[in-house]
Amino acid sequence: MEAALLPEGWTEDVLVRVADTGFITAVQADGGPVAAAAERVRGIVVPGMANAHSHAFQRAMAGATEYRLSARDSFWTWRQAMYALANRIEPAALTAIATQLFIEMLKAGYTSVAEFHYVHRRLDGAAYADDNALWDAVTEAAANTGIGLTFLPTLYQTSDFGGRPLRRDQVRFELRTDEFVRAVAARVQSERRADSGRTRTGAAFHSLRAVSLRTLRETSLQLREVDASMPVHIHVAEQLREVEACREDTGRRPIELLLESGLLTPHWCLIHATHATPGELVGIAGHGATVCVSITTEANLGDGLFATHRYLRAGGHLCIGSDSQATVSPAEELRWLEYQQRLKRKRRAVLATRHDSHVGTRLWRDAAVHGAQALGQAVGTIAVGRRADWLVLDREHPSMAGCAIDTALDHLVFAGASAAIRDVMVAGRWVVQDYRHGAEETAAARFRATMRELTIPV
Ligand SMILES: [Zn+2]
């Protein structure tokens, strides 16, 4: 490699050996003798980004809800449109949507994704026979595109705090606890047999609105028996109304409840945590759990602002996600983490530190490492034992003009979004070369046909 971002910093002339399994077996930082068969990578190589939060089917409504319905448009009115879509999606449509989306992710720099998946049942509310066809649809899309996948089947049992029953438009989300644990365990077992190195099954609780604390506790302990290091995700404190309802029902705020539950470990990822108190942020950081901020979705839905600067100063582990797919761009997520703080504090380079003076490098490197933690996959850095997932930045691209090696990620994040990502490797295999994914034309055609069949609800 001409130059690469290694854990120890920017390095020129790097030799990396990748085994047939797709994992890195050697990294040599001083050039040295190179075998004749070695491939010379032109450009600047950086770790691929983990997308720690995605609902693939929502790609079908990106751009379709950006107008006024009433003076009270909010997250909750958007959710109605999203439910209408969720109640139209069949497995073949989900494969088409997710395939298109995963190609967009790869080209934008996400080399793996955590799919938080809560649509489980047929349109009529019956269970799928044998394997869950909707779960398989997502897995098939990941295989079609070459992206790394952490699949998170999601438990969703109630419509609100206090054990309220699901609404009619939520029946596709329901699973009993025993069938949930059994299905997750079956996937984990078959993955262990297959050992693809690119896919992993974790689990998610939709939120404390959707799962009682008691069920969450019992289920977490059962899942720990299945896989002690299983990634576990949960939406929490995204909306003020949710925080208030939790307090009315339990006397506690949602993050307080999670902290008191004693369940949080570094395998847990809290999605949003938008309305966390300073004490809660310190508590999350102290447990070594990750927080996933999806700022473009949070902005799109009018959720509120996460206290990024405070959380990072507390030593918090932060990752990013494309969530509702309003935008699919790690560069944009990271840029807005910083811009939000600049606007608030009327300063520049807020999320840089004395030791990490380049904002783009700091944010990209840390989000890749903590995203890997959230996905429970050995990715996020270019180092021995990690999967060979990386991006090659094109030094000839206009957005990179004038950049030195150590400003490459500043250019990517602030000046060019994903425009300079020329090649993308996942598990030692090029999936994007010269700005093109091999399946992009067929995937786009199938996606357009699917979108014509789905009348997008508003
Ligand atoms: Zn979400």
Short mmCIF file of C-alpha atoms and ligand atoms in Angstrom, two decimals:
data_model
loop_
_atom_site.label_atom_id
_atom_site.label_comp_id
_atom_site.label_asym_id
_atom_site.label_seq_id
_atom_site.Cartn_x
_atom_site.Cartn_y
_atom_site.Cartn_z
CA MET A 1 0.00 0.00 0.00
CA GLU A 2 1.22 3.49 -0.84
CA ALA A 3 -0.05 4.77 2.52
CA ALA A 4 -2.44 3.54 5.21
CA LEU A 5 -3.99 4.49 8.52
CA LEU A 6 -2.71 1.85 10.97
CA PRO A 7 -3.49 1.78 14.71
CA GLU A 8 -0.16 3.56 15.32
CA GLY A 9 -0.98 6.30 12.80
CA TRP A 10 -0.46 7.25 9.17
CA THR A 11 2.20 5.07 7.57
CA GLU A 12 3.75 4.97 4.09
CA ASP A 13 4.79 1.82 2.22
CA VAL A 14 2.80 -0.77 4.09
CA LEU A 15 2.81 -4.47 3.27
CA VAL A 16 -0.28 -6.38 4.40
CA ARG A 17 -0.74 -10.14 4.10
CA VAL A 18 -4.29 -11.48 3.91
CA ALA A 19 -5.14 -15.17 4.33
CA ASP A 20 -7.72 -16.97 2.18
CA THR A 21 -10.10 -16.63 5.12
CA GLY A 22 -10.12 -12.86 4.53
CA PHE A 23 -8.27 -12.05 7.76
CA ILE A 24 -4.99 -10.15 8.07
CA THR A 25 -1.99 -12.29 9.03
CA ALA A 26 0.83 -9.73 8.79
CA VAL A 27 1.33 -5.97 8.61
CA GLN A 28 4.79 -4.69 7.79
CA ALA A 29 5.21 -0.97 8.13
CA ASP A 30 8.64 -0.39 6.62
CA GLY A 31 8.18 -1.61 3.09
CA GLY A 32 10.80 -4.36 2.91
CA PRO A 33 11.00 -7.14 0.32
CA VAL A 34 7.75 -7.65 -1.56
CA ALA A 35 6.78 -10.93 -3.22
CA ALA A 36 6.31 -10.74 -6.97
CA ALA A 37 2.65 -11.73 -6.55
CA ALA A 38 1.91 -8.80 -4.22
CA GLU A 39 -0.73 -6.35 -5.39
CA ARG A 40 0.31 -2.71 -5.28
CA VAL A 41 -2.55 -0.55 -3.93
CA ARG A 42 -2.39 3.00 -5.26
CA GLY A 43 -3.95 5.62 -3.01
CA ILE A 44 -4.53 6.08 0.70
CA VAL A 45 -5.99 3.11 2.57
CA VAL A 46 -8.24 3.58 5.61
CA PRO A 47 -10.29 1.11 7.65
CA GLY A 48 -13.83 0.48 6.39
CA MET A 49 -16.59 1.91 8.57
CA ALA A 50 -19.07 -0.21 10.52
CA ASN A 51 -22.66 0.95 10.17
CA ALA A 52 -23.96 0.20 13.66
CA HIS A 53 -27.65 0.87 13.06
CA SER A 54 -29.77 0.18 9.99
CA HIS A 55 -33.40 -0.62 9.17
CA ALA A 56 -32.96 -1.70 5.55
CA PHE A 57 -36.61 -1.59 4.48
CA GLN A 58 -36.82 2.13 5.33
CA ARG A 59 -34.59 2.84 2.31
CA ALA A 60 -37.84 2.57 0.33
CA MET A 61 -39.18 5.76 1.94
CA ALA A 62 -36.04 7.93 1.87
CA GLY A 63 -37.04 11.29 0.41
CA ALA A 64 -40.74 10.41 0.37
CA THR A 65 -41.84 12.08 3.61
CA GLU A 66 -40.18 15.48 3.33
CA TYR A 67 -43.27 17.65 3.15
CA ARG A 68 -45.81 19.08 5.51
CA LEU A 69 -48.91 17.11 6.42
CA SER A 70 -49.98 19.25 9.36
CA ALA A 71 -48.65 21.76 11.85
CA ARG A 72 -47.89 18.86 14.18
CA ASP A 73 -45.60 16.73 12.00
CA SER A 74 -43.14 14.82 14.19
CA PHE A 75 -41.37 11.55 14.73
CA TRP A 76 -44.76 10.04 15.59
CA THR A 77 -46.47 11.10 12.35
CA TRP A 78 -43.43 9.84 10.37
CA ARG A 79 -43.78 6.54 12.25
CA GLN A 80 -47.29 6.11 10.85
CA ALA A 81 -45.94 6.32 7.30
CA MET A 82 -43.13 3.91 8.21
CA TYR A 83 -45.64 1.40 9.63
CA ALA A 84 -47.68 1.58 6.43
CA LEU A 85 -44.53 0.66 4.50
CA ALA A 86 -43.58 -2.10 6.98
CA ASN A 87 -46.99 -3.61 6.36
CA ARG A 88 -46.40 -3.88 2.63
CA ILE A 89 -42.92 -5.40 2.55
CA GLU A 90 -42.63 -9.01 1.36
CA PRO A 91 -39.38 -11.03 1.32
CA ALA A 92 -38.57 -10.52 -2.38
CA ALA A 93 -39.05 -6.75 -2.04
CA LEU A 94 -36.87 -6.69 1.07
CA THR A 95 -34.06 -8.48 -0.77
CA ALA A 96 -34.27 -5.96 -3.63
CA ILE A 97 -34.31 -2.94 -1.29
CA ALA A 98 -31.54 -4.24 0.97
CA THR A 99 -29.33 -5.22 -2.00
CA GLN A 100 -29.57 -1.69 -3.44
CA LEU A 101 -28.98 -0.19 0.00
CA PHE A 102 -25.97 -2.36 0.85
CA ILE A 103 -24.31 -1.43 -2.46
CA GLU A 104 -24.88 2.25 -1.60
CA MET A 105 -23.35 1.62 1.82
CA LEU A 106 -20.25 -0.06 0.37
CA LYS A 107 -19.67 2.75 -2.12
CA ALA A 108 -20.07 5.31 0.68
CA GLY A 109 -17.50 3.55 2.90
CA TYR A 110 -19.55 1.27 5.17
CA THR A 111 -18.01 -2.20 4.89
CA SER A 112 -20.26 -3.87 7.47
CA VAL A 113 -23.70 -3.23 8.88
CA ALA A 114 -25.78 -4.08 11.95
CA GLU A 115 -29.31 -4.71 10.71
CA PHE A 116 -31.83 -4.05 13.51
CA HIS A 117 -34.69 -6.09 12.17
CA TYR A 118 -38.15 -6.16 13.71
CA VAL A 119 -40.52 -7.21 10.91
CA HIS A 120 -40.94 -10.92 11.56
CA ARG A 121 -44.36 -12.16 10.48
CA ARG A 122 -46.33 -12.57 7.27
CA LEU A 123 -48.62 -9.79 6.09
CA ASP A 124 -51.56 -11.62 7.70
CA GLY A 125 -49.72 -11.87 11.02
CA ALA A 126 -49.00 -15.62 10.76
CA ALA A 127 -45.51 -16.95 11.35
CA TYR A 128 -43.30 -17.99 8.41
CA ALA A 129 -42.90 -21.73 8.20
CA ASP A 130 -39.41 -23.06 9.00
CA ASP A 131 -36.80 -20.34 8.45
CA ASN A 132 -37.96 -16.75 8.62
CA ALA A 133 -38.16 -15.55 5.01
CA LEU A 134 -37.69 -11.90 5.98
CA TRP A 135 -34.56 -12.66 7.98
CA ASP A 136 -33.25 -14.68 5.04
CA ALA A 137 -34.00 -11.78 2.69
CA VAL A 138 -31.56 -9.52 4.56
CA THR A 139 -28.93 -12.24 4.80
CA GLU A 140 -29.25 -12.91 1.06
CA ALA A 141 -28.79 -9.21 0.25
CA ALA A 142 -25.61 -9.11 2.35
CA ALA A 143 -24.30 -12.19 0.53
CA ASN A 144 -25.22 -10.69 -2.88
CA THR A 145 -23.29 -7.51 -2.20
CA GLY A 146 -20.35 -8.73 -0.09
CA ILE A 147 -21.00 -6.44 2.91
CA GLY A 148 -20.26 -7.74 6.42
CA LEU A 149 -23.44 -8.30 8.40
CA THR A 150 -24.38 -8.44 12.05
CA PHE A 151 -28.02 -9.45 11.97
CA LEU A 152 -30.03 -8.39 15.01
CA PRO A 153 -33.44 -10.06 15.27
CA THR A 154 -35.42 -7.69 17.44
CA LEU A 155 -37.88 -8.43 20.22
CA TYR A 156 -41.01 -6.28 20.06
CA GLN A 157 -43.97 -7.23 22.25
CA THR A 158 -45.86 -4.17 23.51
CA SER A 159 -46.97 -0.86 22.04
CA ASP A 160 -46.01 1.27 25.03
CA PHE A 161 -44.95 1.29 28.67
CA GLY A 162 -47.26 -0.52 31.08
CA GLY A 163 -47.50 -3.66 28.90
CA ARG A 164 -49.93 -2.13 26.38
CA PRO A 165 -50.85 -4.69 23.68
CA LEU A 166 -49.52 -4.22 20.16
CA ARG A 167 -51.63 -2.19 17.75
CA ARG A 168 -53.05 -3.72 14.59
CA ASP A 169 -50.30 -2.15 12.51
CA GLN A 170 -47.62 -3.70 14.76
CA VAL A 171 -48.63 -7.37 14.60
CA ARG A 172 -45.89 -8.24 12.10
CA PHE A 173 -43.32 -7.27 14.76
CA GLU A 174 -44.43 -9.72 17.43
CA LEU A 175 -42.44 -12.72 18.65
CA ARG A 176 -42.87 -14.63 21.88
CA THR A 177 -39.77 -14.69 24.03
CA ASP A 178 -39.27 -18.46 23.69
CA GLU A 179 -39.59 -18.45 19.88
CA PHE A 180 -37.25 -15.44 19.71
CA VAL A 181 -34.52 -17.07 21.78
CA ARG A 182 -34.91 -20.37 19.92
CA ALA A 183 -34.63 -18.71 16.50
CA VAL A 184 -31.61 -16.61 17.51
CA ALA A 185 -29.89 -19.69 18.97
CA ALA A 186 -30.54 -21.67 15.76
CA ARG A 187 -28.89 -18.95 13.64
CA VAL A 188 -25.91 -18.76 15.99
CA GLN A 189 -25.44 -22.55 15.77
CA SER A 190 -25.62 -22.65 11.99
CA GLU A 191 -23.18 -19.73 11.73
CA ARG A 192 -20.70 -21.55 13.91
CA ARG A 193 -20.89 -24.48 11.51
CA ALA A 194 -20.55 -22.31 8.41
CA ASP A 195 -17.91 -19.97 9.87
CA SER A 196 -18.08 -17.50 6.97
CA GLY A 197 -16.22 -14.79 8.87
CA ARG A 198 -18.51 -12.14 7.39
CA THR A 199 -21.80 -12.67 9.23
CA ARG A 200 -22.76 -12.75 12.85
CA THR A 201 -26.06 -12.95 14.68
CA GLY A 202 -26.74 -10.78 17.69
CA ALA A 203 -30.03 -9.64 19.15
CA ALA A 204 -31.94 -6.45 19.86
CA PHE A 205 -34.71 -5.22 22.10
CA HIS A 206 -36.70 -2.67 20.19
CA SER A 207 -36.99 -0.32 23.17
CA LEU A 208 -38.30 -0.23 26.73
CA ARG A 209 -41.65 0.76 25.19
CA ALA A 210 -41.73 -2.55 23.33
CA VAL A 211 -40.23 -4.94 25.91
CA SER A 212 -40.83 -4.94 29.67
CA LEU A 213 -37.81 -4.65 31.91
CA ARG A 214 -38.52 -8.07 33.32
CA THR A 215 -38.59 -9.70 29.87
CA LEU A 216 -35.49 -7.78 28.87
CA ARG A 217 -33.62 -9.11 31.92
CA GLU A 218 -34.75 -12.73 31.50
CA THR A 219 -34.14 -12.76 27.76
CA SER A 220 -30.69 -11.15 28.06
CA LEU A 221 -29.60 -13.87 30.45
CA GLN A 222 -30.89 -16.60 28.14
CA LEU A 223 -29.08 -15.03 25.17
CA ARG A 224 -25.89 -14.90 27.21
CA GLU A 225 -26.14 -18.70 27.53
CA VAL A 226 -26.33 -18.96 23.73
CA ASP A 227 -23.32 -16.68 23.14
CA ALA A 228 -21.56 -14.93 26.02
CA SER A 229 -20.23 -12.16 23.76
CA MET A 230 -23.38 -11.67 21.69
CA PRO A 231 -23.92 -8.05 20.55
CA VAL A 232 -27.15 -6.67 22.06
CA HIS A 233 -28.70 -3.40 20.84
CA ILE A 234 -31.62 -1.28 22.06
CA HIS A 235 -33.23 2.02 21.02
CA VAL A 236 -33.27 4.32 24.01
CA ALA A 237 -34.21 7.91 24.90
CA GLU A 238 -34.69 9.03 21.30
CA GLN A 239 -37.79 11.10 22.04
CA LEU A 240 -38.71 13.20 25.09
CA ARG A 241 -42.20 11.68 25.08
CA GLU A 242 -40.64 8.24 25.53
CA VAL A 243 -38.51 9.46 28.47
CA GLU A 244 -41.58 11.00 30.13
CA ALA A 245 -43.75 7.90 29.61
CA CYS A 246 -41.01 5.73 31.11
CA ARG A 247 -40.77 7.99 34.14
CA GLU A 248 -44.53 7.97 34.64
CA ASP A 249 -44.65 4.18 34.43
CA THR A 250 -41.54 3.24 36.39
CA GLY A 251 -40.38 6.35 38.25
CA ARG A 252 -37.11 6.15 36.31
CA ARG A 253 -35.72 7.42 33.03
CA PRO A 254 -35.01 4.70 30.42
CA ILE A 255 -31.21 4.91 30.55
CA GLU A 256 -31.39 4.97 34.35
CA LEU A 257 -33.32 1.70 34.22
CA LEU A 258 -30.73 0.10 31.95
CA LEU A 259 -27.87 1.28 34.15
CA GLU A 260 -29.61 -0.07 37.27
CA SER A 261 -30.42 -3.39 35.59
CA GLY A 262 -26.81 -4.51 35.88
CA LEU A 263 -27.01 -5.92 32.33
CA LEU A 264 -24.90 -3.40 30.43
CA THR A 265 -21.54 -4.69 29.21
CA PRO A 266 -19.21 -3.69 26.35
CA HIS A 267 -21.36 -5.96 24.10
CA TRP A 268 -24.33 -3.60 24.46
CA CYS A 269 -25.03 -0.76 22.06
CA LEU A 270 -27.47 2.00 23.02
CA ILE A 271 -29.07 3.46 19.92
CA HIS A 272 -29.61 7.26 20.01
CA ALA A 273 -29.41 8.04 23.78
CA THR A 274 -30.35 11.53 22.58
CA HIS A 275 -31.96 12.63 25.83
CA ALA A 276 -29.35 11.26 28.23
CA THR A 277 -28.42 13.26 31.32
CA PRO A 278 -24.74 14.02 32.00
CA GLY A 279 -24.77 11.37 34.75
CA GLU A 280 -26.26 8.79 32.39
CA LEU A 281 -23.54 9.49 29.80
CA VAL A 282 -20.87 8.90 32.44
CA GLY A 283 -22.68 5.70 33.47
CA ILE A 284 -22.78 4.33 29.91
CA ALA A 285 -19.10 5.18 29.42
CA GLY A 286 -18.25 3.49 32.72
CA HIS A 287 -19.84 0.23 31.56
CA GLY A 288 -17.84 0.31 28.31
CA ALA A 289 -21.04 0.02 26.24
CA THR A 290 -21.27 1.86 22.93
CA VAL A 291 -23.69 4.60 21.90
CA CYS A 292 -24.75 4.74 18.26
CA VAL A 293 -25.64 8.22 17.05
CA SER A 294 -27.40 8.44 13.69
CA ILE A 295 -27.36 12.18 13.40
CA THR A 296 -28.85 12.50 9.91
CA THR A 297 -31.86 10.42 10.95
CA GLU A 298 -32.13 12.20 14.31
CA ALA A 299 -32.07 15.51 12.46
CA ASN A 300 -34.56 14.24 9.89
CA LEU A 301 -36.99 13.17 12.63
CA GLY A 302 -36.45 16.18 14.87
CA ASP A 303 -35.27 14.04 17.80
CA GLY A 304 -32.82 16.41 19.46
CA LEU A 305 -29.06 16.76 19.87
CA PHE A 306 -26.79 14.16 21.44
CA ALA A 307 -24.13 15.60 23.78
CA THR A 308 -21.23 14.22 21.73
CA HIS A 309 -18.49 16.38 23.24
CA ARG A 310 -19.51 15.58 26.80
CA TYR A 311 -19.77 11.85 26.09
CA LEU A 312 -16.38 11.65 24.37
CA ARG A 313 -14.77 13.58 27.23
CA ALA A 314 -16.21 11.00 29.62
CA GLY A 315 -14.36 8.32 27.61
CA GLY A 316 -17.53 7.12 25.90
CA HIS A 317 -17.39 4.78 22.92
CA LEU A 318 -19.31 6.31 20.02
CA CYS A 319 -20.29 4.73 16.72
CA ILE A 320 -22.52 5.80 13.84
CA GLY A 321 -25.39 4.39 11.79
CA SER A 322 -27.56 5.21 8.80
CA ASP A 323 -30.74 4.16 10.67
CA SER A 324 -33.72 5.33 8.51
CA GLN A 325 -31.42 5.70 5.44
CA ALA A 326 -32.38 9.38 5.08
CA THR A 327 -28.72 9.65 4.06
CA VAL A 328 -26.24 6.81 3.64
CA SER A 329 -22.85 8.36 4.26
CA PRO A 330 -20.41 7.86 7.14
CA ALA A 331 -18.63 11.06 6.13
CA GLU A 332 -21.85 13.04 6.52
CA GLU A 333 -22.67 11.45 9.90
CA LEU A 334 -19.21 12.36 11.22
CA ARG A 335 -19.21 15.84 9.69
CA TRP A 336 -22.49 16.65 11.41
CA LEU A 337 -21.30 15.33 14.76
CA GLU A 338 -18.62 17.99 14.59
CA TYR A 339 -20.75 20.73 12.97
CA GLN A 340 -23.49 20.34 15.56
CA GLN A 341 -20.91 21.02 18.27
CA ARG A 342 -19.41 23.99 16.36
CA LEU A 343 -22.83 25.60 16.00
CA LYS A 344 -23.60 25.08 19.65
CA ARG A 345 -20.25 26.20 21.06
CA LYS A 346 -19.30 28.80 18.43
CA ARG A 347 -15.84 27.24 18.12
CA ARG A 348 -14.00 25.09 15.56
CA ALA A 349 -12.39 21.63 15.81
CA VAL A 350 -14.42 20.86 18.94
CA LEU A 351 -14.06 17.08 18.74
CA ALA A 352 -10.29 17.16 18.16
CA THR A 353 -7.94 16.79 21.11
CA ARG A 354 -4.37 17.90 21.84
CA HIS A 355 -3.10 14.44 20.79
CA ASP A 356 -5.61 13.98 17.98
CA SER A 357 -5.63 17.33 16.26
CA HIS A 358 -7.27 16.23 12.97
CA VAL A 359 -11.02 16.07 13.44
CA GLY A 360 -11.67 13.83 10.43
CA THR A 361 -9.00 11.30 11.40
CA ARG A 362 -10.05 11.18 15.03
CA LEU A 363 -13.75 10.72 14.30
CA TRP A 364 -13.27 8.17 11.50
CA ARG A 365 -10.73 6.04 13.38
CA ASP A 366 -12.71 5.95 16.64
CA ALA A 367 -16.11 5.34 14.99
CA ALA A 368 -14.60 2.45 13.00
CA VAL A 369 -13.15 0.86 16.16
CA HIS A 370 -16.27 1.34 18.27
CA GLY A 371 -18.54 0.35 15.41
CA ALA A 372 -16.61 -2.93 15.25
CA GLN A 373 -17.23 -3.32 18.98
CA ALA A 374 -20.96 -2.74 18.50
CA LEU A 375 -21.13 -5.27 15.65
CA GLY A 376 -19.09 -7.84 17.55
CA GLN A 377 -16.86 -8.31 14.52
CA ALA A 378 -13.05 -8.25 14.19
CA VAL A 379 -12.94 -5.21 11.92
CA GLY A 380 -12.30 -1.48 12.38
CA THR A 381 -8.50 -1.38 12.11
CA ILE A 382 -5.82 -2.63 9.74
CA ALA A 383 -4.03 -5.03 12.08
CA VAL A 384 -3.17 -8.71 12.47
CA GLY A 385 -6.23 -10.79 13.35
CA ARG A 386 -8.69 -8.27 11.88
CA ARG A 387 -10.71 -8.86 8.75
CA ALA A 388 -9.31 -7.18 5.63
CA ASP A 389 -12.02 -4.50 5.29
CA TRP A 390 -10.71 -1.23 3.89
CA LEU A 391 -11.26 1.68 1.52
CA VAL A 392 -8.84 3.17 -0.96
CA LEU A 393 -9.03 6.96 -1.32
CA ASP A 394 -8.19 8.28 -4.75
CA ARG A 395 -5.49 10.96 -4.46
CA GLU A 396 -6.34 12.12 -8.00
CA HIS A 397 -9.96 12.95 -7.10
CA PRO A 398 -10.58 16.73 -7.02
CA SER A 399 -11.88 16.57 -3.45
CA MET A 400 -8.47 15.22 -2.36
CA ALA A 401 -6.43 17.76 -4.29
CA GLY A 402 -3.72 19.28 -2.16
CA CYS A 403 -4.15 16.82 0.69
CA ALA A 404 -1.22 15.42 2.63
CA ILE A 405 -1.55 11.86 3.89
CA ASP A 406 -2.49 12.97 7.38
CA THR A 407 -5.27 15.23 6.12
CA ALA A 408 -6.85 12.59 3.86
CA LEU A 409 -9.73 11.83 6.23
CA ASP A 410 -10.30 15.53 6.90
CA HIS A 411 -10.77 15.92 3.13
CA LEU A 412 -13.06 12.90 2.98
CA VAL A 413 -15.25 13.95 5.92
CA PHE A 414 -15.40 17.71 5.33
CA ALA A 415 -14.72 18.29 1.64
CA GLY A 416 -15.83 15.37 -0.44
CA ALA A 417 -18.18 13.05 1.45
CA SER A 418 -17.65 9.66 -0.16
CA ALA A 419 -16.68 11.01 -3.57
CA ALA A 420 -13.01 9.95 -3.33
CA ILE A 421 -13.64 6.33 -2.28
CA ARG A 422 -12.35 4.49 -5.37
CA ASP A 423 -12.04 0.87 -4.19
CA VAL A 424 -13.54 -1.09 -1.31
CA MET A 425 -12.37 -4.42 0.09
CA VAL A 426 -14.34 -6.69 2.43
CA ALA A 427 -12.80 -9.87 3.81
CA GLY A 428 -9.89 -9.68 1.37
CA ARG A 429 -12.09 -9.36 -1.71
CA TRP A 430 -12.58 -6.21 -3.78
CA VAL A 431 -16.32 -5.44 -3.82
CA VAL A 432 -16.01 -1.95 -5.33
CA GLN A 433 -13.34 -1.26 -7.92
CA ASP A 434 -12.80 1.97 -9.77
CA TYR A 435 -15.98 3.45 -8.21
CA ARG A 436 -18.16 0.54 -9.35
CA HIS A 437 -19.82 -2.42 -7.63
CA GLY A 438 -20.19 -5.45 -9.91
CA ALA A 439 -23.91 -5.86 -9.21
CA GLU A 440 -24.93 -2.20 -9.20
CA GLU A 441 -26.82 -2.07 -12.53
CA THR A 442 -28.89 -5.22 -11.91
CA ALA A 443 -29.55 -4.22 -8.31
CA ALA A 444 -30.71 -0.74 -9.33
CA ALA A 445 -33.04 -2.14 -12.01
CA ARG A 446 -34.59 -4.56 -9.55
CA PHE A 447 -34.90 -1.82 -6.94
CA ARG A 448 -36.68 0.50 -9.40
CA ALA A 449 -39.11 -2.28 -10.31
CA THR A 450 -39.78 -2.96 -6.62
CA MET A 451 -40.40 0.70 -5.93
CA ARG A 452 -42.93 0.84 -8.77
CA GLU A 453 -44.83 -2.03 -7.10
CA LEU A 454 -44.72 -0.49 -3.64
CA THR A 455 -46.93 2.54 -3.42
CA ILE A 456 -45.01 4.62 -0.97
CA PRO A 457 -47.31 5.63 1.85
CA VAL A 458 -47.31 9.14 3.21
ZN ZN B 1 -33.65 2.67 14.67
#
